[in-house]
Amino acid sequence: MLRSRSSWVQIVCTPGSGNGRAARVAARIARRLERRGRAARIDCFQSAPDLSAWSATCAGGFSELLCVGGDATVSAAAPAAMRLGVPLLPVPMGFGNLFADSFRLPAESRGALGVLGRGAVRDVDAGIVGGEVFLCHASYGLLADIEKAMERGRARPRERWKRHLAYYAIARDMLVDAPLPSIHVEVDGRLLIRDAVIATVANVQTYRGFLNLTPEASATDGWFDVAVMERGSRLQVWGRLLRMLLGGSLDRAGIHRCRGRRVRALVEGQPPVLARMLPAALPLIVPPAVAAAIPASPTAAALRRLAATRRDAPLRWPPVPAGSTPAAALDAAG
């Protein structure tokens, strides 16, 4: 159950999220909370980096943190919840909403208030790379380049179908003109692949609904799901992506998968990066039905202590999940 409701609720949002509706939804939630006798404060941030700066330094005093926005907004707010030990409730208003959707969190204000009133707190996993927390995935190579190109664009379509078309257009241009990247990936100190064109380190299902590279990923198991696509010709990469978009097998698309807690990625021409798992690090408010499927286990604190004491040493290699690359084959992969 949730903690005492005597203190106030902090609401944060990025106004551009949800086709520009995030600020209105945040205001609606605050009004309804006040009608129920609960004080609320709203802080709006123009960008996820602005919210990250607030999240790293904000004072406590609030009992719950509501975040209205997309995946990037929720990831930017998460460090405040983790640092202060305050439960976070995402209200999904973005393009993908991969993290919130994995916990069946509603987007409308009434549904969010229902979860706030009747939900339960569960400790879920987060990742950290380069000092920044991520809740969905850290990707490298071709897909990451497409995402960055989209984010840098002057005009990002707000309608979902137009945004999909814009992504496909950028992908087409990159696959035709840009050189294919080269990525070296190690998982828990072991080589996964020497030369990949795509790599993703996932806490939840990645690109669910149109290019799901990590269909078994879960933010409650203490492990990253790692997926990489081996190098091929430009035509082969095109064919693999098309096959996956049409629902084909990941194995036939040149995808290797495994699970781990520390992932080192080296993209040619860039400094190496290390993604590290933070097991059970984020207190999250989830609906009752979802909470029933996630044990409120006393091992959550033990997981945190284990992560803290083993940060500088690879954790044990996990049992290989169904469909993943066998551990014995990892050193030969590449």
Coordinates of C-alpha atoms in Angstrom, one line a residue:
M1 CA 0.0 0.0 0.0
L2 CA 1.0 3.6 -0.5
R3 CA 2.5 5.7 2.3
S4 CA 0.7 8.4 4.3
R5 CA -1.2 10.9 2.3
S6 CA -0.6 13.8 4.7
S7 CA 1.9 15.6 2.5
W8 CA 1.6 17.1 -1.0
V9 CA 1.9 15.7 -4.5
Q10 CA 4.6 17.0 -6.8
I11 CA 3.6 17.0 -10.5
V12 CA 6.2 17.5 -13.3
C13 CA 5.6 17.7 -17.0
T14 CA 7.1 18.7 -20.3
P15 CA 4.4 20.8 -22.0
G16 CA 5.2 19.7 -25.5
S17 CA 4.4 16.0 -24.7
G18 CA 1.2 14.5 -25.8
N19 CA 0.7 16.8 -28.8
G20 CA 1.0 19.7 -26.4
R21 CA -1.6 18.4 -24.0
A22 CA 0.7 17.5 -21.1
A23 CA 0.4 20.8 -19.2
R24 CA -3.4 20.7 -19.5
V25 CA -3.5 17.1 -18.2
A26 CA -1.2 18.0 -15.3
A27 CA -3.4 21.0 -14.4
R28 CA -6.5 18.8 -14.5
I29 CA -4.9 16.2 -12.2
A30 CA -3.9 19.0 -9.7
R31 CA -7.4 20.4 -9.7
R32 CA -9.0 17.0 -9.0
L33 CA -6.4 16.3 -6.3
E34 CA -7.3 19.5 -4.6
R35 CA -11.0 18.7 -4.7
R36 CA -10.1 15.5 -2.9
G37 CA -8.4 17.5 -0.2
R38 CA -4.8 16.9 -1.4
A39 CA -2.4 19.7 -2.1
A40 CA -0.5 19.6 -5.4
R41 CA 2.3 21.6 -7.0
I42 CA 3.1 21.6 -10.7
D43 CA 6.5 22.4 -12.3
C44 CA 6.8 22.4 -16.1
F45 CA 10.1 22.0 -17.9
Q46 CA 10.8 22.9 -21.5
S47 CA 13.0 19.9 -22.1
A48 CA 14.0 16.6 -20.5
P49 CA 17.5 18.0 -19.6
D50 CA 15.9 20.8 -17.7
L51 CA 13.8 18.3 -15.8
S52 CA 17.0 16.1 -15.2
A53 CA 18.7 19.1 -13.6
W54 CA 15.7 19.6 -11.3
S55 CA 15.5 15.9 -10.5
A56 CA 19.2 15.8 -9.4
T57 CA 18.8 18.7 -6.9
C58 CA 15.1 19.1 -5.8
A59 CA 14.2 19.1 -2.2
G60 CA 11.9 16.5 -0.7
G61 CA 8.7 17.0 1.2
F62 CA 6.2 15.6 -1.3
S63 CA 4.7 12.1 -0.8
E64 CA 4.3 11.1 -4.5
L65 CA 5.8 12.3 -7.8
L66 CA 3.6 12.4 -10.8
C67 CA 5.3 12.7 -14.2
V68 CA 3.2 13.7 -17.2
G69 CA 5.1 13.1 -20.5
G70 CA 6.8 10.5 -22.6
D71 CA 9.6 8.0 -21.9
A72 CA 12.4 10.6 -22.0
T73 CA 10.4 12.8 -19.5
V74 CA 9.8 9.9 -17.1
S75 CA 13.5 8.8 -17.3
A76 CA 14.5 12.4 -16.4
A77 CA 12.1 12.5 -13.4
A78 CA 13.1 9.0 -12.1
P79 CA 16.3 10.1 -10.3
A80 CA 14.3 12.4 -8.0
A81 CA 12.1 9.4 -6.9
M82 CA 15.2 7.2 -6.6
R83 CA 17.2 9.7 -4.6
L84 CA 14.4 10.7 -2.2
G85 CA 12.7 7.3 -1.9
V86 CA 9.4 8.8 -3.2
P87 CA 7.1 6.7 -5.4
L88 CA 6.8 7.7 -9.0
L89 CA 3.6 7.6 -11.1
P90 CA 4.1 8.2 -14.8
V91 CA 1.2 9.5 -16.8
P92 CA 2.1 8.6 -20.4
M93 CA 1.8 11.4 -22.9
G94 CA 4.6 10.7 -25.3
F95 CA 5.1 9.0 -28.7
G96 CA 6.2 5.5 -27.5
N97 CA 5.3 5.3 -23.8
L98 CA 7.2 2.0 -23.6
F99 CA 7.9 2.1 -19.9
A100 CA 4.4 3.2 -18.7
D101 CA 2.7 0.8 -21.1
S102 CA 4.7 -2.1 -19.7
F103 CA 3.0 -1.5 -16.4
R104 CA -0.5 -0.7 -17.9
L105 CA -0.5 2.8 -16.6
P106 CA -3.4 5.0 -18.0
A107 CA -2.9 8.2 -19.8
E108 CA -6.0 10.1 -18.8
S109 CA -6.3 12.1 -15.6
R110 CA -9.1 10.0 -14.0
G111 CA -7.2 6.8 -14.6
A112 CA -4.0 8.2 -13.2
L113 CA -5.9 9.4 -10.0
G114 CA -7.4 5.9 -9.7
V115 CA -3.9 4.3 -9.7
L116 CA -2.7 6.9 -7.3
G117 CA -5.6 6.1 -4.9
R118 CA -5.8 2.4 -5.2
G119 CA -2.4 1.3 -6.6
A120 CA 0.6 -0.2 -4.8
V121 CA 4.3 0.6 -4.8
R122 CA 6.7 -1.8 -6.3
D123 CA 10.5 -1.5 -6.7
V124 CA 11.5 -1.8 -10.4
D125 CA 14.7 -1.8 -12.3
A126 CA 16.5 1.2 -13.9
G127 CA 19.6 1.6 -16.0
I128 CA 22.3 4.1 -15.8
V129 CA 24.8 5.2 -18.5
G130 CA 27.1 8.2 -18.5
G131 CA 25.6 9.3 -15.2
E132 CA 22.1 9.4 -16.7
V133 CA 19.2 7.1 -15.7
F134 CA 17.2 5.4 -18.4
L135 CA 14.1 3.3 -17.9
C136 CA 13.5 2.0 -21.4
H137 CA 16.7 1.3 -23.4
A138 CA 20.1 2.7 -24.4
S139 CA 20.6 2.1 -28.1
Y140 CA 23.7 2.4 -30.3
G141 CA 24.3 2.3 -34.0
L142 CA 21.8 2.6 -36.7
L143 CA 18.6 2.9 -34.7
A144 CA 20.2 5.4 -32.3
D145 CA 21.3 7.5 -35.2
I146 CA 17.7 7.5 -36.6
E147 CA 16.3 8.6 -33.2
K148 CA 18.9 11.4 -32.8
A149 CA 18.3 12.6 -36.4
M150 CA 14.5 12.8 -35.6
E151 CA 15.1 14.6 -32.3
R152 CA 17.3 17.2 -34.0
G153 CA 14.7 17.9 -36.7
R154 CA 13.2 21.3 -36.6
A155 CA 9.7 20.1 -37.1
R156 CA 8.7 16.8 -35.4
P157 CA 5.1 15.8 -36.5
R158 CA 2.8 15.5 -33.5
E159 CA 0.4 13.0 -35.1
R160 CA 1.5 9.4 -34.5
W161 CA 1.2 8.2 -38.1
K162 CA 3.1 11.2 -39.4
R163 CA 5.8 10.6 -36.8
H164 CA 6.1 7.0 -38.0
L165 CA 6.4 8.1 -41.6
A166 CA 9.1 10.6 -40.6
Y167 CA 11.1 7.8 -38.9
Y168 CA 10.8 5.7 -42.0
A169 CA 12.0 8.5 -44.2
I170 CA 15.1 9.1 -42.0
A171 CA 15.8 5.4 -41.9
R172 CA 15.6 5.2 -45.7
D173 CA 18.0 8.1 -46.2
M174 CA 20.5 6.7 -43.7
L175 CA 20.4 3.2 -45.2
V176 CA 21.0 4.7 -48.6
D177 CA 23.6 7.4 -47.9
A178 CA 25.2 7.0 -44.5
P179 CA 28.0 4.5 -43.7
L180 CA 26.9 1.6 -41.6
P181 CA 28.2 1.9 -38.0
S182 CA 30.5 -0.7 -36.3
I183 CA 29.8 -1.6 -32.7
H184 CA 31.8 -3.8 -30.3
V185 CA 29.6 -5.1 -27.4
E186 CA 30.7 -6.8 -24.2
V187 CA 28.2 -8.1 -21.6
D188 CA 29.4 -8.7 -18.0
G189 CA 33.0 -8.8 -19.2
R190 CA 32.3 -11.2 -22.0
L191 CA 32.4 -10.5 -25.7
L192 CA 28.9 -10.6 -27.3
I193 CA 29.8 -9.3 -30.8
R194 CA 32.8 -7.6 -32.4
D195 CA 31.1 -5.9 -35.3
A196 CA 27.4 -5.0 -35.1
V197 CA 25.3 -2.3 -36.8
I198 CA 22.6 -2.2 -34.2
A199 CA 22.8 -2.6 -30.4
T200 CA 20.2 -2.0 -27.7
V201 CA 20.4 -2.5 -24.0
A202 CA 16.8 -2.8 -22.8
N203 CA 15.0 -2.6 -19.5
V204 CA 11.6 -3.1 -21.2
Q205 CA 10.4 -4.3 -24.6
T206 CA 12.2 -2.2 -27.2
Y207 CA 10.3 -0.5 -30.0
R208 CA 7.3 -2.6 -29.1
G209 CA 4.6 -2.6 -31.8
F210 CA 6.9 -2.1 -34.8
L211 CA 10.4 -3.4 -34.2
N212 CA 10.5 -5.4 -31.0
L213 CA 14.2 -6.5 -30.5
T214 CA 13.7 -7.6 -26.9
P215 CA 10.3 -9.3 -26.5
E216 CA 11.2 -10.9 -23.2
A217 CA 12.6 -7.8 -21.5
S218 CA 11.1 -7.0 -18.1
A219 CA 11.8 -4.1 -15.7
T220 CA 11.3 -6.4 -12.7
D221 CA 13.8 -9.2 -13.2
G222 CA 17.1 -7.4 -12.4
W223 CA 18.6 -8.0 -15.8
F224 CA 19.1 -6.1 -19.1
D225 CA 18.0 -7.8 -22.3
V226 CA 20.7 -7.1 -24.9
A227 CA 20.1 -7.4 -28.6
V228 CA 22.6 -6.8 -31.4
M229 CA 22.4 -7.2 -35.2
E230 CA 25.6 -8.6 -36.8
R231 CA 27.2 -6.7 -39.7
G232 CA 26.0 -7.4 -43.2
S233 CA 25.9 -5.6 -46.6
R234 CA 23.6 -2.6 -46.9
L235 CA 21.1 -4.7 -48.8
Q236 CA 21.2 -7.4 -46.1
V237 CA 20.6 -4.9 -43.3
W238 CA 17.6 -3.5 -45.3
G239 CA 16.2 -7.1 -45.7
R240 CA 16.7 -7.9 -42.0
L241 CA 14.9 -4.8 -40.9
L242 CA 12.0 -5.4 -43.3
R243 CA 11.7 -9.0 -42.2
M244 CA 11.4 -7.9 -38.5
L245 CA 8.9 -5.2 -39.4
L246 CA 6.8 -7.9 -41.1
G247 CA 7.0 -10.1 -37.9
G248 CA 9.8 -12.4 -38.9
S249 CA 12.1 -14.3 -36.6
L250 CA 14.8 -12.3 -34.8
D251 CA 17.3 -15.2 -35.2
R252 CA 16.8 -15.1 -39.0
A253 CA 17.3 -11.4 -39.0
G254 CA 20.9 -11.7 -37.7
I255 CA 20.0 -10.8 -34.1
H256 CA 22.0 -12.1 -31.1
R257 CA 20.5 -11.8 -27.7
C258 CA 21.6 -12.3 -24.1
R259 CA 21.0 -10.9 -20.6
G260 CA 23.4 -9.1 -18.3
R261 CA 23.9 -6.3 -15.8
R262 CA 26.9 -4.4 -17.2
V263 CA 27.1 -3.7 -20.9
R264 CA 30.1 -2.0 -22.5
A265 CA 29.5 -0.7 -26.1
L266 CA 32.2 0.8 -28.3
V267 CA 30.9 2.6 -31.4
E268 CA 33.7 3.1 -33.9
G269 CA 35.0 6.7 -33.6
Q270 CA 33.4 7.3 -30.3
P271 CA 34.4 6.8 -26.6
P272 CA 33.3 3.6 -25.0
V273 CA 30.2 3.7 -22.8
L274 CA 29.1 1.5 -19.9
A275 CA 25.4 0.7 -19.2
R276 CA 24.9 -0.6 -15.7
M277 CA 21.8 -2.2 -14.2
L278 CA 20.3 -0.7 -11.0
P279 CA 18.1 -3.6 -9.7
A280 CA 14.9 -2.6 -7.9
A281 CA 16.1 1.0 -7.7
L282 CA 12.9 2.9 -8.6
P283 CA 9.8 2.9 -6.4
L284 CA 6.9 2.9 -8.9
I285 CA 3.1 3.2 -8.3
V286 CA 1.4 0.5 -10.4
P287 CA -2.3 -0.6 -10.8
P288 CA -3.5 -3.3 -8.3
A289 CA -3.7 -6.0 -11.0
V290 CA -0.1 -5.3 -12.0
A291 CA 1.1 -5.1 -8.4
A292 CA -0.4 -8.6 -7.8
A293 CA 2.0 -10.0 -10.4
I294 CA 5.1 -8.3 -8.9
P295 CA 6.0 -9.7 -5.5
A296 CA 6.6 -7.1 -2.9
S297 CA 9.8 -8.9 -2.0
P298 CA 12.1 -8.2 0.9
T299 CA 14.9 -9.1 -1.6
A300 CA 14.6 -5.6 -3.2
A301 CA 16.9 -4.1 -0.6
A302 CA 19.3 -7.0 -0.9
L303 CA 19.4 -6.4 -4.7
R304 CA 20.4 -2.8 -4.1
R305 CA 23.2 -3.8 -1.7
L306 CA 24.4 -6.4 -4.2
A307 CA 24.5 -3.8 -7.0
A308 CA 26.4 -1.4 -4.8
T309 CA 29.0 -3.9 -3.7
R310 CA 29.6 -5.4 -7.1
R311 CA 29.8 -2.2 -9.2
D312 CA 33.4 -2.8 -10.1
A313 CA 33.2 -6.5 -10.8
P314 CA 31.2 -8.4 -13.4
L315 CA 28.2 -10.3 -11.9
R316 CA 27.7 -13.9 -12.5
W317 CA 26.7 -14.9 -16.0
P318 CA 22.9 -15.6 -15.8
P319 CA 21.0 -18.6 -17.0
V320 CA 20.4 -18.3 -20.7
P321 CA 16.8 -17.3 -21.4
A322 CA 14.8 -19.0 -24.2
G323 CA 15.9 -17.7 -27.6
S324 CA 19.1 -16.0 -26.3
T325 CA 22.7 -16.6 -27.4
P326 CA 24.2 -19.5 -25.4
A327 CA 27.0 -18.4 -23.0
A328 CA 29.4 -20.9 -24.5
A329 CA 29.0 -19.3 -27.9
L330 CA 29.7 -15.7 -26.8
D331 CA 33.4 -15.7 -27.0
A332 CA 33.3 -17.0 -30.6
A333 CA 30.6 -14.5 -31.7
G334 CA 31.6 -11.5 -33.8

